[in-house]
GROMACS .gro file of C-alpha atoms in nm:
model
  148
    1UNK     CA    1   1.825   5.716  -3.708
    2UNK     CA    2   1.502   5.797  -3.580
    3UNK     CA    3   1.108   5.620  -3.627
    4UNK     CA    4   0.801   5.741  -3.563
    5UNK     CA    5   0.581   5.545  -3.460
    6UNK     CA    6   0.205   5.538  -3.578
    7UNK     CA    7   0.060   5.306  -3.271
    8UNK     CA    8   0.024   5.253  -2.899
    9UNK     CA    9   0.433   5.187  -2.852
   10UNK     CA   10   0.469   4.917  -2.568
   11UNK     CA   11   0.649   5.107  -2.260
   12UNK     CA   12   0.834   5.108  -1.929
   13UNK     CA   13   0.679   5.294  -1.652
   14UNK     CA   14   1.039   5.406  -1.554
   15UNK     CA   15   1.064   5.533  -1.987
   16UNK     CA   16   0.820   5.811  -1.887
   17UNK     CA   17   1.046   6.078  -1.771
   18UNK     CA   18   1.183   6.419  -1.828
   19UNK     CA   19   1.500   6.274  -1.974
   20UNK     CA   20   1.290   6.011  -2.277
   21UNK     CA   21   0.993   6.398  -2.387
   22UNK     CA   22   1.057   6.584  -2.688
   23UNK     CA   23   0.787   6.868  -2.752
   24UNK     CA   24   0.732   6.916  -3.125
   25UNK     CA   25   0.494   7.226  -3.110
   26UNK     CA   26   0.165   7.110  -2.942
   27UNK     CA   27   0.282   6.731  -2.952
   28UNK     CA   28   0.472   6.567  -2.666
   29UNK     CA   29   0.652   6.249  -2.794
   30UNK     CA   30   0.828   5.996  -2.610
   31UNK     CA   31   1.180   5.911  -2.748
   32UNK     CA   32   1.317   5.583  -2.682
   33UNK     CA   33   1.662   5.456  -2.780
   34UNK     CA   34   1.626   5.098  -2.942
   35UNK     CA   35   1.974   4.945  -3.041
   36UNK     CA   36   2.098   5.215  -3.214
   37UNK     CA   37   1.725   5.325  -3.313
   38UNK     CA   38   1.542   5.616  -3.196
   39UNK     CA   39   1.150   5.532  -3.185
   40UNK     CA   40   0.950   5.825  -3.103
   41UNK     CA   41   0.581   5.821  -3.006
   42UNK     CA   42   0.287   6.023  -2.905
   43UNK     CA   43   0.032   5.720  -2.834
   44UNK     CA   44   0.189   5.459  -2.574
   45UNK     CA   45   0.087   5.178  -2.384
   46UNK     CA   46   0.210   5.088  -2.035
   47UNK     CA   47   0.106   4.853  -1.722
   48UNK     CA   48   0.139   4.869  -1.382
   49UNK     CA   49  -0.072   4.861  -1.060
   50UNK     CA   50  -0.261   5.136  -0.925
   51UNK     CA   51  -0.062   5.301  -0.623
   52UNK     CA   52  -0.271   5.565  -0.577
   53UNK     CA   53  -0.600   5.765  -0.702
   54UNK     CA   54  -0.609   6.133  -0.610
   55UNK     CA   55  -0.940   6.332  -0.718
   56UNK     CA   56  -0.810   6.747  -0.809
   57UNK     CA   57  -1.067   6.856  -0.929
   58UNK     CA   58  -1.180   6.860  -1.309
   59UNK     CA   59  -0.897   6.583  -1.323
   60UNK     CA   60  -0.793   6.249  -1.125
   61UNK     CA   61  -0.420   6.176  -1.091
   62UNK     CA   62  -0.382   5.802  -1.091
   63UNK     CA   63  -0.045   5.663  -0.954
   64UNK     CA   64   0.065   5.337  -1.149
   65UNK     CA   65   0.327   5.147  -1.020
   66UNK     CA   66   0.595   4.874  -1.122
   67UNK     CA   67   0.909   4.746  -0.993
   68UNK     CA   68   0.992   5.091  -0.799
   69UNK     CA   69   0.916   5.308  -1.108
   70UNK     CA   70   0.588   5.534  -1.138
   71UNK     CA   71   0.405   5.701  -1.366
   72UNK     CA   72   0.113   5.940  -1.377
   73UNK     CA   73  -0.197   5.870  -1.525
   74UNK     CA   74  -0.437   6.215  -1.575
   75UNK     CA   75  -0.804   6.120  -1.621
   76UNK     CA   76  -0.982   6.437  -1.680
   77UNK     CA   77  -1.340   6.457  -1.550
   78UNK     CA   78  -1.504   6.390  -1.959
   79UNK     CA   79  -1.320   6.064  -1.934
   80UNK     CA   80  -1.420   6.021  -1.553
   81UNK     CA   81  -1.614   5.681  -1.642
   82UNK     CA   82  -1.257   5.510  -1.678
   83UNK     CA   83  -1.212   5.569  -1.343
   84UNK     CA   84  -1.494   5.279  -1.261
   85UNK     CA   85  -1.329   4.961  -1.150
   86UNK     CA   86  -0.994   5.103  -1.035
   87UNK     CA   87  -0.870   5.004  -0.690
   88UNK     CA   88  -0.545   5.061  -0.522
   89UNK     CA   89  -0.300   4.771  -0.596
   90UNK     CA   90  -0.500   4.639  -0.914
   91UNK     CA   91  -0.276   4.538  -1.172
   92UNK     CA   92  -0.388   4.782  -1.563
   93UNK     CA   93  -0.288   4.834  -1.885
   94UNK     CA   94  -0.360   5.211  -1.986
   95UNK     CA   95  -0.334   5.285  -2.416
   96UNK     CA   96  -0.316   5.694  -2.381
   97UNK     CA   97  -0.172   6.008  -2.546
   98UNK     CA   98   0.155   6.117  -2.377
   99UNK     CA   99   0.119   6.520  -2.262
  100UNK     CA  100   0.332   6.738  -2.044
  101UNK     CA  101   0.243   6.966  -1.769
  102UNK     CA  102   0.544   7.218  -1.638
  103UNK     CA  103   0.791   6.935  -1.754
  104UNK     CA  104   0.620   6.672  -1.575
  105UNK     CA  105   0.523   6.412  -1.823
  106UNK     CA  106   0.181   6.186  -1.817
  107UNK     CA  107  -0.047   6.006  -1.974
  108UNK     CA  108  -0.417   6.107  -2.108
  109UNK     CA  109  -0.628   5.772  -2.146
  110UNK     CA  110  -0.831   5.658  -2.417
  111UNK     CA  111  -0.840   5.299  -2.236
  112UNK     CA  112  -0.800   5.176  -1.853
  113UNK     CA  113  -0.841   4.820  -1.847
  114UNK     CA  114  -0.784   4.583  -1.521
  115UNK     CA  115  -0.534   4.275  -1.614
  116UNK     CA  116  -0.396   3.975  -1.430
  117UNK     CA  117  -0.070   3.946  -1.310
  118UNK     CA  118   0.061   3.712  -1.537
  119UNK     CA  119  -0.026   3.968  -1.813
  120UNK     CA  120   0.201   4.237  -1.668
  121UNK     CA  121   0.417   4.021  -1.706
  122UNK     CA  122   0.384   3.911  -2.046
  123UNK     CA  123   0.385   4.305  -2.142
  124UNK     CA  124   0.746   4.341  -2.015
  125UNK     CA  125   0.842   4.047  -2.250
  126UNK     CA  126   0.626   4.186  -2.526
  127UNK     CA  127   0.826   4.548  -2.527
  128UNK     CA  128   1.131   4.350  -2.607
  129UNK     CA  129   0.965   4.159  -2.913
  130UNK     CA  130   0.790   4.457  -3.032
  131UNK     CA  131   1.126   4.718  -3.010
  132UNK     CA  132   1.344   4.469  -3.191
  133UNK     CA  133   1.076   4.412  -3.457
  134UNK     CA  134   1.052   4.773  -3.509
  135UNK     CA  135   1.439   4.798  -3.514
  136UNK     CA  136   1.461   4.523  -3.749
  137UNK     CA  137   1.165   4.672  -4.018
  138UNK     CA  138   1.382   5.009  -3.945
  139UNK     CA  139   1.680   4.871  -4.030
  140UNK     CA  140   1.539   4.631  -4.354
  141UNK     CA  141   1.367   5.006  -4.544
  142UNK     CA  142   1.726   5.177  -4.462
  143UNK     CA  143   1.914   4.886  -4.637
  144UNK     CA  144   1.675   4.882  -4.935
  145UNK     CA  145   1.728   5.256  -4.968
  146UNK     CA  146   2.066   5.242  -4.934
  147UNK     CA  147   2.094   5.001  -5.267
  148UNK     CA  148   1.883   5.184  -5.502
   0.00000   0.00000   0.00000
């Protein structure tokens, strides 16, 4: 069973990979399997803290980091004024639209934002709530279906 999901879906760093993109035509979606669920996005939301900024050009690569994993971050120069109050180690929540370059998955901000600690944190928890409130909506419509 598979949702889509019309939101910023709460994610892992370590979820952005190869193995979780499906390309639709021009749309790159994150699939993630959620107790038996499939919930597939375009728009996520992650946090982490900033490893590393690298300037390429008409784009910056930004580096998050979080418990080993990492993800990239691809601020193009349009959106350059997100790059303001980023500094190495800083702890951020990014809300972005999930691309792919040669198979090499990352994410195109709409928001950076600097957070505390305790709220990276609090995201990990959150993912949890949020998935098995999806699952459970999911699995409510499929039972009501399933009786008419």
């Amino acid at each position: 069973m598979e949702y889509s999901a019309d939101a910023f879906l709460k994610v892992k760093l370590e979820e952005i990979t190869p193995a979780n993109i499906r390309v639709e035509g021009p749309n790159t979606y994150l699939v993630i399997e959620w107790r038996g669920v499939a919930i597939k996005a375009r728009r996520i939301c992650a946090v982490g803290y900033v490893k590393e900024v690298r300037n390429k050009g008409r784009f910056t690569d930004v580096v998050l980091e979080r418990g080993g994993a990492t993800a990239l971050v691809r601020v193009w120069e349009e959106k350059s004024d997100l790059l303001a109050k980023l500094e190495e180690n800083a702890p951020v929540k990014v809300m972005g639209v999930l691309r792919s370059y040669r198979e090499t998955p990352y994410v195109a901000p709409v928001i950076i934002r600097r957070v505390s600690p305790s709220f990276v944190e609090w995201f990990e928890h959150k993912i949890l709530e949020d998935r098995d409130q999806i699952v459970n909506y999911v699995l409510r419509i499929e039972k009501s279906e399933n009786e008419t």
